[in-house]
Amino acid sequence: MSSSGKRKGEEVRASDNDDESETHAPPKKVAKPADETEDIFICNLDKNRRVFVRNCNGRIWIAIRQFFVKDGITLPCNSKHGISLSLEQWNDLRNHEEDIDKALSDLSEV
């Protein structure tokens, strides 16, 4: 047994495959099409946060994203800097609007 732990037959076949790999180029990677995403800008929450309604692959999302400015260009932060709510989650949040407002007023009185 050789020091690499391979059998002699495997070593011979591996060297044969090396010759083939030199003559045949590996298949080229085909770029995947980008997700079909349509953003509708709604508003700025502050200097660095924006609200969008997004249609991504047929699903509707409400997205609150953080942005930063670099060299005069506004760029999105990475995906961890924001939240996307599905339409169902958004409706559930809206249904609790009164509860949220009450909790905010209770906390502001303290």
Coordinates of C-alpha atoms in Angstrom, one line a residue:
M1 CA 0.0 0.0 0.0
S2 CA 1.4 3.4 -0.9
S3 CA 1.9 6.2 1.7
S4 CA -1.2 8.0 0.5
G5 CA -3.4 5.0 1.4
K6 CA -4.6 4.4 -2.2
R7 CA -4.3 1.2 -4.0
K8 CA -2.0 1.0 -7.0
G9 CA -4.8 0.7 -9.4
E10 CA -6.5 3.8 -8.1
E11 CA -3.3 5.8 -8.6
V12 CA -3.0 4.7 -12.2
R13 CA -6.6 5.6 -12.9
A14 CA -6.2 9.0 -11.2
S15 CA -3.2 9.8 -13.4
D16 CA -5.2 8.8 -16.5
N17 CA -7.9 11.2 -15.5
D18 CA -5.4 14.0 -15.2
D19 CA -4.7 13.8 -18.9
E20 CA -8.4 14.0 -19.7
S21 CA -8.9 17.0 -17.5
E22 CA -6.2 18.9 -19.3
T23 CA -7.8 18.3 -22.7
H24 CA -11.4 19.0 -21.7
A25 CA -12.4 22.3 -20.2
P26 CA -14.9 22.1 -17.3
P27 CA -18.4 23.1 -18.2
K28 CA -19.1 26.8 -17.9
K29 CA -21.4 28.0 -15.2
V30 CA -24.5 29.5 -16.4
A31 CA -25.7 32.6 -14.6
K32 CA -29.0 32.1 -12.8
P33 CA -31.6 34.8 -13.6
A34 CA -32.2 37.3 -10.8
D35 CA -35.3 37.0 -8.8
E36 CA -38.1 38.9 -10.4
T37 CA -38.4 41.7 -7.8
E38 CA -40.4 44.9 -8.1
D39 CA -40.0 47.5 -5.4
I40 CA -42.4 50.3 -4.8
F41 CA -40.8 53.0 -2.6
I42 CA -43.3 54.2 0.1
C43 CA -41.4 56.6 2.4
N44 CA -38.3 57.5 4.4
L45 CA -38.6 56.7 8.1
D46 CA -35.5 58.6 8.8
K47 CA -32.2 59.4 7.1
N48 CA -31.1 55.8 6.8
R49 CA -34.4 53.8 6.8
R50 CA -36.9 53.3 4.0
V51 CA -40.2 51.5 3.5
F52 CA -40.9 49.5 0.4
V53 CA -43.6 47.3 -0.8
R54 CA -42.0 44.5 -2.8
N55 CA -43.3 41.8 -5.1
C56 CA -40.8 39.0 -5.2
N57 CA -41.6 35.9 -7.2
G58 CA -45.3 36.5 -6.8
R59 CA -45.3 37.1 -3.1
I60 CA -45.9 40.6 -1.6
W61 CA -43.6 41.8 1.2
I62 CA -43.5 45.0 3.3
A63 CA -39.8 45.8 3.7
I64 CA -38.2 48.2 6.1
R65 CA -34.5 48.4 5.2
Q66 CA -31.5 50.3 6.4
F67 CA -29.3 52.2 4.0
F68 CA -26.0 54.0 4.1
V69 CA -24.3 56.7 2.0
K70 CA -20.9 56.0 0.5
D71 CA -19.2 58.5 -1.8
G72 CA -22.6 60.2 -2.4
I73 CA -24.3 57.0 -3.4
T74 CA -27.1 55.5 -1.2
L75 CA -26.5 51.7 -0.8
P76 CA -28.5 49.1 1.1
C77 CA -26.9 47.5 4.2
N78 CA -26.7 43.7 4.3
S79 CA -29.9 41.7 4.8
K80 CA -29.6 41.7 8.6
H81 CA -30.4 45.4 8.7
G82 CA -34.1 45.4 8.2
I83 CA -37.3 43.3 8.3
S84 CA -39.6 42.0 5.6
L85 CA -43.2 41.2 6.6
S86 CA -45.4 39.0 4.5
L87 CA -48.8 40.4 3.6
E88 CA -50.3 38.1 6.3
Q89 CA -47.9 39.3 9.0
W90 CA -48.5 43.0 7.9
N91 CA -52.3 42.5 8.3
D92 CA -51.8 40.9 11.7
L93 CA -49.6 43.8 12.8
R94 CA -52.3 46.3 11.6
N95 CA -55.0 44.3 13.5
H96 CA -53.0 45.0 16.7
E97 CA -52.5 48.7 16.1
E98 CA -54.8 49.7 19.0
D99 CA -52.9 47.4 21.4
I100 CA -49.6 48.8 20.3
D101 CA -50.8 52.4 20.7
K102 CA -52.1 51.6 24.2
A103 CA -48.8 50.0 25.2
L104 CA -46.9 53.0 23.9
S105 CA -49.1 55.4 25.8
D106 CA -48.8 53.3 29.0
L107 CA -45.0 53.3 28.7
S108 CA -44.7 57.0 27.9
E109 CA -46.7 57.8 31.1
V110 CA -44.1 56.0 33.3

